mmCIF file of C-alpha atoms in Angstrom:
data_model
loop_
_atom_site.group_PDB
_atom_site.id
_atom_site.type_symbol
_atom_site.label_atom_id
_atom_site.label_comp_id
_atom_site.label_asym_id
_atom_site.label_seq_id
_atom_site.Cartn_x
_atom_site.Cartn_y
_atom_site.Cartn_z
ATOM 1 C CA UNK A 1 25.397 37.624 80.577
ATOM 2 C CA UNK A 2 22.933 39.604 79.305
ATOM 3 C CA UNK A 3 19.839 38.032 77.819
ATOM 4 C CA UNK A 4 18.849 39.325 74.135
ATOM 5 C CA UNK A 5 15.220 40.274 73.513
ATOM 6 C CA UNK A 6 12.684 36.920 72.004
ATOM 7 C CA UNK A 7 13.000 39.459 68.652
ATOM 8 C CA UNK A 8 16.184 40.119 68.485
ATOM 9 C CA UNK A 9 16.872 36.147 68.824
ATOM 10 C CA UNK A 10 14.327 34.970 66.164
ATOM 11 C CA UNK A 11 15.865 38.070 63.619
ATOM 12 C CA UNK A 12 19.159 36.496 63.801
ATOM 13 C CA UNK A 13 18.061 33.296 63.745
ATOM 14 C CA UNK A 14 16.465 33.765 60.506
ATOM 15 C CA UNK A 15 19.335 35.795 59.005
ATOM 16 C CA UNK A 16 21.680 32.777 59.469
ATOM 17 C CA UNK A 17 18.993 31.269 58.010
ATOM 18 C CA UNK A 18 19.376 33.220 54.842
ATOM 19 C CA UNK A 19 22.912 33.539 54.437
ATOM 20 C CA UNK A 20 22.865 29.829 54.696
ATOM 21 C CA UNK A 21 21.503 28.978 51.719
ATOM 22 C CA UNK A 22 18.479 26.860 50.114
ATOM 23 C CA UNK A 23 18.262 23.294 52.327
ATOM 24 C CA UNK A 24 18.798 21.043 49.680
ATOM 25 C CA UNK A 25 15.727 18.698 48.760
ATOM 26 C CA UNK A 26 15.708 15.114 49.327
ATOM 27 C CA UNK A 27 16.876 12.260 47.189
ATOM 28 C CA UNK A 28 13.676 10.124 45.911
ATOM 29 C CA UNK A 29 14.154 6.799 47.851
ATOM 30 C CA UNK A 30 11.314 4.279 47.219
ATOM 31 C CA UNK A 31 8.193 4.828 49.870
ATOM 32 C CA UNK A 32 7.305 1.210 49.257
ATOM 33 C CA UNK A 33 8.167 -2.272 48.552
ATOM 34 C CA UNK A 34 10.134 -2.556 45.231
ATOM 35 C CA UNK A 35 8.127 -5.031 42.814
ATOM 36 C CA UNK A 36 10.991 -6.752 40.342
ATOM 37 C CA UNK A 37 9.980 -8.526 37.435
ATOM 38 C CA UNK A 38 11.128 -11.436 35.614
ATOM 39 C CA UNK A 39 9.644 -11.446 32.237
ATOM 40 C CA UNK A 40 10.635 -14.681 31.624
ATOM 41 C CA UNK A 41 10.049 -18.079 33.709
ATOM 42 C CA UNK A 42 11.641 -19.931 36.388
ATOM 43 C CA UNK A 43 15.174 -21.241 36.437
ATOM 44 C CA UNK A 44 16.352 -19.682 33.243
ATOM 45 C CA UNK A 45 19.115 -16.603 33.044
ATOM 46 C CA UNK A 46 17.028 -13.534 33.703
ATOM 47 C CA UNK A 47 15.196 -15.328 36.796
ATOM 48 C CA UNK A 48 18.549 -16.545 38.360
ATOM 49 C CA UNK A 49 19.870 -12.987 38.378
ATOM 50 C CA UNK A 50 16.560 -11.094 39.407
ATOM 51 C CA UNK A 51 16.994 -13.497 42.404
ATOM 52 C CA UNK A 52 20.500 -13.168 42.727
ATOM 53 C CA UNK A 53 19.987 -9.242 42.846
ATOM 54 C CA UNK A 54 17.363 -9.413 45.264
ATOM 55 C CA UNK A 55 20.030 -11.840 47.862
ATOM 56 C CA UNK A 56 22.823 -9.441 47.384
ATOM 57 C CA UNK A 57 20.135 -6.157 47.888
ATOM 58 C CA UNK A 58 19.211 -7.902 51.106
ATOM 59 C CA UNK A 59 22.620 -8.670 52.488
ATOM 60 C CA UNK A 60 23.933 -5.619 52.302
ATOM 61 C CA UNK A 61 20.801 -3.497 52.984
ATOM 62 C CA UNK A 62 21.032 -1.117 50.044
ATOM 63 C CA UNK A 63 17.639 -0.624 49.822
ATOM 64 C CA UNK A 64 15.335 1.088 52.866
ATOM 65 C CA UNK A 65 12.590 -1.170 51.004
ATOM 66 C CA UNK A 66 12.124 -4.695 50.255
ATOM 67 C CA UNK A 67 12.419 -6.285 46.716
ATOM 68 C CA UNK A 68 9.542 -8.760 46.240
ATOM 69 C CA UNK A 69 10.611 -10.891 42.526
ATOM 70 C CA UNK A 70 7.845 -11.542 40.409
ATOM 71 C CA UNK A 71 7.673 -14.121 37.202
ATOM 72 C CA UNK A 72 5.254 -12.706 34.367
ATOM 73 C CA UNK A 73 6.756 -14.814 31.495
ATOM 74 C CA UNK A 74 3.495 -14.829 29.980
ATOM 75 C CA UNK A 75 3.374 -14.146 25.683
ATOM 76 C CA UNK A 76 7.071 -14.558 26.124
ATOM 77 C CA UNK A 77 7.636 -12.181 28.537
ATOM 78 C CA UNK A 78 5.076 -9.994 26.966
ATOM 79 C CA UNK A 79 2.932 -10.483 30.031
ATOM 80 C CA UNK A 80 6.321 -8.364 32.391
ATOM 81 C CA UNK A 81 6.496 -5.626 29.838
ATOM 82 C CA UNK A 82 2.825 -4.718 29.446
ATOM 83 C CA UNK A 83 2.974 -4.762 33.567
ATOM 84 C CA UNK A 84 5.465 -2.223 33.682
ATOM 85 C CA UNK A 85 3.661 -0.146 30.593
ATOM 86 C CA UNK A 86 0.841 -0.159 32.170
ATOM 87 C CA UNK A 87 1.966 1.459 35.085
ATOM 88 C CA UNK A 88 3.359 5.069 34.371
ATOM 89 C CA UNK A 89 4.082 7.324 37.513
ATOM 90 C CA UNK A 90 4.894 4.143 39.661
ATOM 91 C CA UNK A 91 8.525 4.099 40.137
ATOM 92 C CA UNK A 92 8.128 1.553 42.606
ATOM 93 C CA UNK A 93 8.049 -1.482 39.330
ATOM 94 C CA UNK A 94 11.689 -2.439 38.126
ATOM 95 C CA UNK A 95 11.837 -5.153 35.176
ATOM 96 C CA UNK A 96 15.096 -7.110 34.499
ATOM 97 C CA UNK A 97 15.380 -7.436 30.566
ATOM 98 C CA UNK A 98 16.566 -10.337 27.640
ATOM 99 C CA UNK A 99 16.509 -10.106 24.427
ATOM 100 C CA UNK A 100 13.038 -10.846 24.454
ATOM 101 C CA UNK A 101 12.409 -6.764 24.746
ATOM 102 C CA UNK A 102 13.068 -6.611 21.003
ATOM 103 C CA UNK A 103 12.234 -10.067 19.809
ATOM 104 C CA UNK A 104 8.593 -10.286 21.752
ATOM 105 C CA UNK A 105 7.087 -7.435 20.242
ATOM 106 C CA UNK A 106 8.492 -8.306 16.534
ATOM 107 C CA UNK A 107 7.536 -11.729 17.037
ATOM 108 C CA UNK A 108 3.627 -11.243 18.062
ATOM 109 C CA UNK A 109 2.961 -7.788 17.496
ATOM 110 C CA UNK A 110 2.005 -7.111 20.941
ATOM 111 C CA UNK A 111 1.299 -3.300 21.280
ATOM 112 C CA UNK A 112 5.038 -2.454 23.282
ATOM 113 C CA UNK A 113 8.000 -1.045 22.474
ATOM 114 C CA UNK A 114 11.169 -0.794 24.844
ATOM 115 C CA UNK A 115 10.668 3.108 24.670
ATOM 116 C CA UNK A 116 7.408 2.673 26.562
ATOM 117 C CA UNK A 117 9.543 2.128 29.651
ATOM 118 C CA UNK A 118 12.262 3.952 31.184
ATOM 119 C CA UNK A 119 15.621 2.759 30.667
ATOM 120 C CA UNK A 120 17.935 2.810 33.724
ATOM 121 C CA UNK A 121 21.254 0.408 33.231
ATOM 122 C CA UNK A 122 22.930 -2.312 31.172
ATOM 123 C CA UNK A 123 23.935 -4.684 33.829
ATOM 124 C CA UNK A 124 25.792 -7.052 31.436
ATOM 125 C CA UNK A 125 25.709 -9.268 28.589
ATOM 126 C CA UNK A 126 25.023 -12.703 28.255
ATOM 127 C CA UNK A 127 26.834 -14.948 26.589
ATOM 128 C CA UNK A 128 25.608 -18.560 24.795
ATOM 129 C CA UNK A 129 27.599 -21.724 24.053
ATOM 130 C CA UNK A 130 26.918 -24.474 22.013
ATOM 131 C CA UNK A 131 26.433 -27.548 24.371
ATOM 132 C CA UNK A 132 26.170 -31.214 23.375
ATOM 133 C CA UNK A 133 25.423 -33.913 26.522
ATOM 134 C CA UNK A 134 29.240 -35.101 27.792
ATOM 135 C CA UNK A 135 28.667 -38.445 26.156
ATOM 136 C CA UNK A 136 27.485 -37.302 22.495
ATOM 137 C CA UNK A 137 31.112 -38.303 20.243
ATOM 138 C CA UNK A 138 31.218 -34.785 19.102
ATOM 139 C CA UNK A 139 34.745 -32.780 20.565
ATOM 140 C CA UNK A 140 34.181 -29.651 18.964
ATOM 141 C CA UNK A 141 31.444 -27.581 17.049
ATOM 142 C CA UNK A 142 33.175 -28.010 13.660
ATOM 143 C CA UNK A 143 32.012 -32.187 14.260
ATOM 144 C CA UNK A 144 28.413 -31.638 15.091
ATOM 145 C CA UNK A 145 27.845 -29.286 12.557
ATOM 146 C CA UNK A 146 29.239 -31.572 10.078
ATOM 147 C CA UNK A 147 27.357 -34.839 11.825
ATOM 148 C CA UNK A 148 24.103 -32.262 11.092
ATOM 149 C CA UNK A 149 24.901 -31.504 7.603
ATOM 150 C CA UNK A 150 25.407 -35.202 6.671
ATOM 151 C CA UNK A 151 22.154 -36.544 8.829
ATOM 152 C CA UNK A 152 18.612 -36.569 7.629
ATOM 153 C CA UNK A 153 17.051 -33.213 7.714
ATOM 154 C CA UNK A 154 15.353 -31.969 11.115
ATOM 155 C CA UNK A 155 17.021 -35.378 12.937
ATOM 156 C CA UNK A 156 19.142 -33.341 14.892
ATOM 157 C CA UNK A 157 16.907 -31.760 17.883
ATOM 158 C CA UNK A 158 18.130 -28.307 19.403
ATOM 159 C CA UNK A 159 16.403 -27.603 22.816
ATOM 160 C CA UNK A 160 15.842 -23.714 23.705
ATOM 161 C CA UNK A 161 14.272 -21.639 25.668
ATOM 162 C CA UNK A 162 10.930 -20.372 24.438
ATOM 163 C CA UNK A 163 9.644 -19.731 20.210
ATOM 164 C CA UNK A 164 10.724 -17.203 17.555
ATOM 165 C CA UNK A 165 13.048 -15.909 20.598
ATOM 166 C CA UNK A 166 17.056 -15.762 21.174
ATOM 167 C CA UNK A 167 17.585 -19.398 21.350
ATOM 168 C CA UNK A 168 16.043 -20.092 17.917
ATOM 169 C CA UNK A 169 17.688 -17.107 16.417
ATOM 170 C CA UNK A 170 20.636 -18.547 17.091
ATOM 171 C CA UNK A 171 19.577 -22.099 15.769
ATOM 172 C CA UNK A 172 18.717 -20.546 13.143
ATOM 173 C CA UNK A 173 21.538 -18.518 12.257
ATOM 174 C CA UNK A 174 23.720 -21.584 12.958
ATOM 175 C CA UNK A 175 21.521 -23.548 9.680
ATOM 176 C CA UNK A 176 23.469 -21.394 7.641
ATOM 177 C CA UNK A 177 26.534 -23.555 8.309
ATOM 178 C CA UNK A 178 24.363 -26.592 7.835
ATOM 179 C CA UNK A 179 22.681 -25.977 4.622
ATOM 180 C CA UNK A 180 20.395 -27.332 3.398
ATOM 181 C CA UNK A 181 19.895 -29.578 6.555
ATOM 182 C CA UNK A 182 17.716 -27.610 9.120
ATOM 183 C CA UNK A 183 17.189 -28.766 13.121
ATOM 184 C CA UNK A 184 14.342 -29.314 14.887
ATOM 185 C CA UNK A 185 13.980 -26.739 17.109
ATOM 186 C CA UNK A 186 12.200 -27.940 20.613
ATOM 187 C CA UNK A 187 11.173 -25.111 22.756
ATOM 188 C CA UNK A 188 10.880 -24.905 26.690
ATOM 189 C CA UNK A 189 9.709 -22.409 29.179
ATOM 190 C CA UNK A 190 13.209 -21.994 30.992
ATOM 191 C CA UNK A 191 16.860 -22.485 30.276
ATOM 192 C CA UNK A 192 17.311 -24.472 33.137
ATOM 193 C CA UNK A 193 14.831 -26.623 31.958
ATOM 194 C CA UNK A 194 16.300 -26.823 28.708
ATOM 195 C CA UNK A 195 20.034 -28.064 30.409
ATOM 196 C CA UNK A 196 17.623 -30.690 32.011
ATOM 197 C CA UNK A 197 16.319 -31.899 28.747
ATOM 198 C CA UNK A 198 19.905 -31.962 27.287
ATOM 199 C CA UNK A 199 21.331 -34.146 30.161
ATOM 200 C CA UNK A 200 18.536 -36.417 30.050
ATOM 201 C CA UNK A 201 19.246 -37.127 26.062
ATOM 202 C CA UNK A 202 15.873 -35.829 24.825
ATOM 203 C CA UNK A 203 17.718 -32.752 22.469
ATOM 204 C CA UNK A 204 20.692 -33.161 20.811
ATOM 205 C CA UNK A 205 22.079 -29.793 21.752
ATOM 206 C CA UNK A 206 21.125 -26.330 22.793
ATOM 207 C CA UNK A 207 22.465 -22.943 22.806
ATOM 208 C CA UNK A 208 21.873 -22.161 27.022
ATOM 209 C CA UNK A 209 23.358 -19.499 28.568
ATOM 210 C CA UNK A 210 27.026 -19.934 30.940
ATOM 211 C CA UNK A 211 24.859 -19.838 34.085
ATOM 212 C CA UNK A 212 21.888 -21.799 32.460
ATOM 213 C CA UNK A 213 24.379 -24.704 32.469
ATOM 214 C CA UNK A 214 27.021 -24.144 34.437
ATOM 215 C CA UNK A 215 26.741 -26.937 37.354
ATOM 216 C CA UNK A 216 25.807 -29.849 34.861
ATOM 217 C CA UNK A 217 28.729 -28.549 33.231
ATOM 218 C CA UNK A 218 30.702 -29.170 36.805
ATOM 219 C CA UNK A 219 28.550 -32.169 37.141
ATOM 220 C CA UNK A 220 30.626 -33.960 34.020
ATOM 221 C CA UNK A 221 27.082 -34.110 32.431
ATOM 222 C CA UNK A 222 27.806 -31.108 29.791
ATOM 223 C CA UNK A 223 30.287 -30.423 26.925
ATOM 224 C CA UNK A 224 30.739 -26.921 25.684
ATOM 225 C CA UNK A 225 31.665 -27.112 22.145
ATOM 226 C CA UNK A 226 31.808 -23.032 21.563
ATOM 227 C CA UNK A 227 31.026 -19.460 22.614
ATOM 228 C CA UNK A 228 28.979 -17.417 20.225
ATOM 229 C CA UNK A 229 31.285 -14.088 21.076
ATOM 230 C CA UNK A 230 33.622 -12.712 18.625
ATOM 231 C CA UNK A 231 36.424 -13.177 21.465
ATOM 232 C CA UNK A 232 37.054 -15.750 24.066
ATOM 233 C CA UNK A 233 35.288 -15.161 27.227
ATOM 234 C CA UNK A 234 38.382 -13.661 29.932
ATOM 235 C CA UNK A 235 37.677 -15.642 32.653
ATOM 236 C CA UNK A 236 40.238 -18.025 33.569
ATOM 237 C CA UNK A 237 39.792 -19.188 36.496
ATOM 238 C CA UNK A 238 39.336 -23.634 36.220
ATOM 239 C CA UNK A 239 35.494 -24.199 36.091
ATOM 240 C CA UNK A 240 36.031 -27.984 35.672
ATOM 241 C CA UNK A 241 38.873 -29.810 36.759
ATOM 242 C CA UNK A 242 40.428 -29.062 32.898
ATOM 243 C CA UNK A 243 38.556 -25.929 31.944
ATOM 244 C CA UNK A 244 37.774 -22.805 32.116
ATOM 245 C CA UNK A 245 35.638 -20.421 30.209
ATOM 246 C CA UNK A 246 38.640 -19.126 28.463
ATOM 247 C CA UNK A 247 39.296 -22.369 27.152
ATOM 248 C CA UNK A 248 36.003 -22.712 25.098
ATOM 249 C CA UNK A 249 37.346 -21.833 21.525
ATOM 250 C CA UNK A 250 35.035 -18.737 19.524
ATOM 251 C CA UNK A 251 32.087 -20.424 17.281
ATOM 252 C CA UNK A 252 34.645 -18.774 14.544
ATOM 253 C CA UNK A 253 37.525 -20.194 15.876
ATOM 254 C CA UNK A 254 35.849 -23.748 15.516
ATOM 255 C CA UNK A 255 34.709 -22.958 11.628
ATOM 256 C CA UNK A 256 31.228 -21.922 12.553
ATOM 257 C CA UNK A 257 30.766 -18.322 12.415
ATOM 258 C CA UNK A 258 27.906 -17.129 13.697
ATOM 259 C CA UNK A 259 27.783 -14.405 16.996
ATOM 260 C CA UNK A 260 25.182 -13.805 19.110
ATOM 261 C CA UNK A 261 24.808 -11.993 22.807
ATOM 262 C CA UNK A 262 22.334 -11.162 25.294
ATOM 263 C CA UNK A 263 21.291 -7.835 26.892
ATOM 264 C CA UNK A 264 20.776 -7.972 30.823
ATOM 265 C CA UNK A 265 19.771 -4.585 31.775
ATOM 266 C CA UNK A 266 16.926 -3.345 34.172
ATOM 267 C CA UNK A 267 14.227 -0.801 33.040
ATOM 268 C CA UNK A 268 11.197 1.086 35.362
ATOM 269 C CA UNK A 269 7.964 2.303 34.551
ATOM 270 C CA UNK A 270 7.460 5.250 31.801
ATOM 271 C CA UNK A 271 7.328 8.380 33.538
ATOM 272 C CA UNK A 272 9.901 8.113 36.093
ATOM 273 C CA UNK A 273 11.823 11.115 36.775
ATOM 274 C CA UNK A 274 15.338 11.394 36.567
ATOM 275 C CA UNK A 275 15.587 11.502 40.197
ATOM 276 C CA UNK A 276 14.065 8.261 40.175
ATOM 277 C CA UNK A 277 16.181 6.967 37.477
ATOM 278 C CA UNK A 278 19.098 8.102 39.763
ATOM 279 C CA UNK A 279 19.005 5.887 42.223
ATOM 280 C CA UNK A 280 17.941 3.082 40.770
ATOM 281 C CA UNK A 281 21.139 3.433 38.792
ATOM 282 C CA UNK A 282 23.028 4.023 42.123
ATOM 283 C CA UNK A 283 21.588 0.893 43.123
ATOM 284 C CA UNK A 284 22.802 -1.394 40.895
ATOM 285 C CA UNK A 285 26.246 0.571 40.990
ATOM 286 C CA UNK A 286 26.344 -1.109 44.553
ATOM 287 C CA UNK A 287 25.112 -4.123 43.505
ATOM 288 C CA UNK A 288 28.252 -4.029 41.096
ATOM 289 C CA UNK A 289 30.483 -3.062 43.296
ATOM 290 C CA UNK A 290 30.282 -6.249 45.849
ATOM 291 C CA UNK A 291 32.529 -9.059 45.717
ATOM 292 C CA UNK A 292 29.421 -11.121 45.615
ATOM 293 C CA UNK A 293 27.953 -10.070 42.245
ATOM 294 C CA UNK A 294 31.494 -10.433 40.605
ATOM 295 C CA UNK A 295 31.762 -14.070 41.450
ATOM 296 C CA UNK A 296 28.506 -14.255 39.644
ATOM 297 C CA UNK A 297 29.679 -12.592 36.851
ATOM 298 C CA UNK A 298 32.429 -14.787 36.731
ATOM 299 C CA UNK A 299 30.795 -18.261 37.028
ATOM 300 C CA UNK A 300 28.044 -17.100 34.402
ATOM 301 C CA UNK A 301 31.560 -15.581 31.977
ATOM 302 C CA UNK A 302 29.402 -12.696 31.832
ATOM 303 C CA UNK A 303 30.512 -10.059 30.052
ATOM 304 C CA UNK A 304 30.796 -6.966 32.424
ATOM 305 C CA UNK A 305 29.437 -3.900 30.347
ATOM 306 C CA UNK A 306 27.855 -1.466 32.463
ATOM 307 C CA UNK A 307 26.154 1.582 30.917
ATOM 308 C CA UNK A 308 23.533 4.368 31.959
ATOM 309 C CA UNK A 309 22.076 7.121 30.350
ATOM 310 C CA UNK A 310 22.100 8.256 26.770
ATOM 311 C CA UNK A 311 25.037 5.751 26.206
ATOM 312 C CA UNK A 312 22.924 3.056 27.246
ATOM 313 C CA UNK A 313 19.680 4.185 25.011
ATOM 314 C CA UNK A 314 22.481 4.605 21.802
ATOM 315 C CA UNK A 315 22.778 0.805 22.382
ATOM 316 C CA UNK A 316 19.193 -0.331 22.747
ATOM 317 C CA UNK A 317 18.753 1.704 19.771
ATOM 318 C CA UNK A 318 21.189 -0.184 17.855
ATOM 319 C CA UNK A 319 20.319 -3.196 19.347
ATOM 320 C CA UNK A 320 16.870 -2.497 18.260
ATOM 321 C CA UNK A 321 17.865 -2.223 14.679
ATOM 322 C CA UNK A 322 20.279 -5.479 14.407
ATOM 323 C CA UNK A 323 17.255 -7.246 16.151
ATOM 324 C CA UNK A 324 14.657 -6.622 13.440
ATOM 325 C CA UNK A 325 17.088 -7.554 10.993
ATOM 326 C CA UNK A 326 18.029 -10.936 12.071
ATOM 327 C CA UNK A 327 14.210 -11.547 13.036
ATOM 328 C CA UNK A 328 13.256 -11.095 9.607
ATOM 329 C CA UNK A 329 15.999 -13.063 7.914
ATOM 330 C CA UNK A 330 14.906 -15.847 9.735
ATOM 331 C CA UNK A 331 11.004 -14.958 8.869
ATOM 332 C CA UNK A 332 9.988 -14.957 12.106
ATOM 333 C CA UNK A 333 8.308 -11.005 12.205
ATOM 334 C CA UNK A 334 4.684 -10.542 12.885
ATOM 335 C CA UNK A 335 2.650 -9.573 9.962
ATOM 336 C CA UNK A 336 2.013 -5.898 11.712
ATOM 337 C CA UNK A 337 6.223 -5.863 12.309
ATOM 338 C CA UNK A 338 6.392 -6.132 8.481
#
């Protein structure tokens, strides 16, 4: 064969080139270690699932990058969101999220608002449950709320997991059914904390989350007396020899209607591009997707709502909204919230 001219080589070369088409750009990945953060503390919901994330991440390799988990639970989680605020144009910052996005800022009138971080996915909602230690005599929530209403006011103690946040919304928002007694509301710095202090007879009852109290639950040391949900949860698979989370009868059900549930969802820094956005929402598809996360779900009877994009921001805006209103029927808004 003949040999073609350098020239005529490089001209065709190039005019493949150009009939091929524009090389498509990259995908952002992350060009450094992924810092996750808990804005909460140790042991409670958000820090068992940040930490759960991170195990199943690892496992499976679905990131190119480590996640490192950090705690900032300071100022009730104030501390995590301020973090993340403060650092627009860094993609590299996730934060896992409670309710304590809405009720933090109302409560203290910290200078934050979810909208100065990007929101990327609802990863779930939380549910809470009345609990009551295994030996207390009360069988269902109807009992202790009656057992409350005739006792001497603020004799009943309810254990929860930090001030003015979901757990003494709830408490609050359960006094309705116990007017006019009122509990004592005893805060902590984690829920699993909080299951501690319940076990070891120093509350009378708390309002934990499924996963918050779970194994002393297993452990015989726990009695769920109802699910603040306006359905049962659908899990029915036996947690305890007798029950499962299906079997815990609706607050309603039990005469004591009050409803109440948690966002879980993960936000990054303000600025991030949708690119950015896009695979972090990618990510936690994957996470989703593995047999390991939905055992979790299921032995936390979390409620498996996953939403993105301007779906997801309709609900935080809603959220947002039923959030101040329950905040300032139980008169817990900061003066500058007012």
């Amino acid at each position: 064969m003949r040999k073609r001219p350098l020239g005529v080589m490089t001209a065709i070369a190039l005019a493949a080139g150009a009939t091929a088409g524009p090389v498509a750009a990259a995908a952002w990945e992350p060009a450094k270690p992924i810092t996750f953060i808990i804005p909460a503390g140790t042991g409670g919901g958000a820090d068992l699932m940040a930490r759960f994330i991170q195990g199943i991440v690892t496992k499976h390799n679905l990131t190119k990058q480590p996640i490192v988990v950090v705690n900032k639970g300071g100022g009730a989680g104030a501390e995590g969101f301020l973090d993340v605020k403060g650092s627009k144009g860094d993609p590299h910052k996730i934060i896992i999220t409670l309710s304590n996005l809405f009720t933090t800022p109302l409560a203290t009138g910290v200078p934050f608002n979810w909208k100065d971080m990007t929101p990327v996915a609802m990863l779930s909602l939380d549910q809470f449950i009345l609990w009551v230690n295994a030996q207390a005599p009360y069988k269902t929530a109807a009992e202790y709320v009656a057992a409350v209403k005739a006792g001497d006011d603020k004799k009943f103690k309810m254990g929860g997991t930090g001030s003015k946040q979901e757990d003494q919304i709830i408490t609050v928002a359960l006094e309705a059914n116990t007017t006019p007694k009122k509990f004592t509301y005893v805060p902590y710095k984690g829920g699993g904390e909080v299951a501690t202090q319940l076990v070891g007879n120093h509350v009378d009852s708390t309002v934990n989350n499924p996963i918050e109290a779970v194994s002393q639950w297993k452990g015989g040391n726990l009695r769920p007396l109802c699910i603040f949900d306006s359905k049962r949860s659908t899990y029915t698979e036996k947690v305890t020899a007798d029950m499962a989370w299906s079997d815990i009868p609706t607050c309603k059900e039990a005469g004591v209607d009050t409803e109440y549930q948690m966002l879980r969802g993960i936000f990054t820094s303000p600025g991030a591009t949708p690119e950015q956005v896009a695979y972090y929402v990618d990510l936690f598809k994957k996470v989703a997707e593995t047999e390991d996360w939905k055992k979790f779900m299921s032995d936390g009877a979390f409620n498996q709502t996953f939403m993105s994009g301007p779906e997801f921001t309709t609900w935080l805006e809603a959220a947002e909204k039923r959030h101040l209103a329950l905040m300032k029927e139980a008169g817990f808004l900061a003066a500058a919230a007012n």
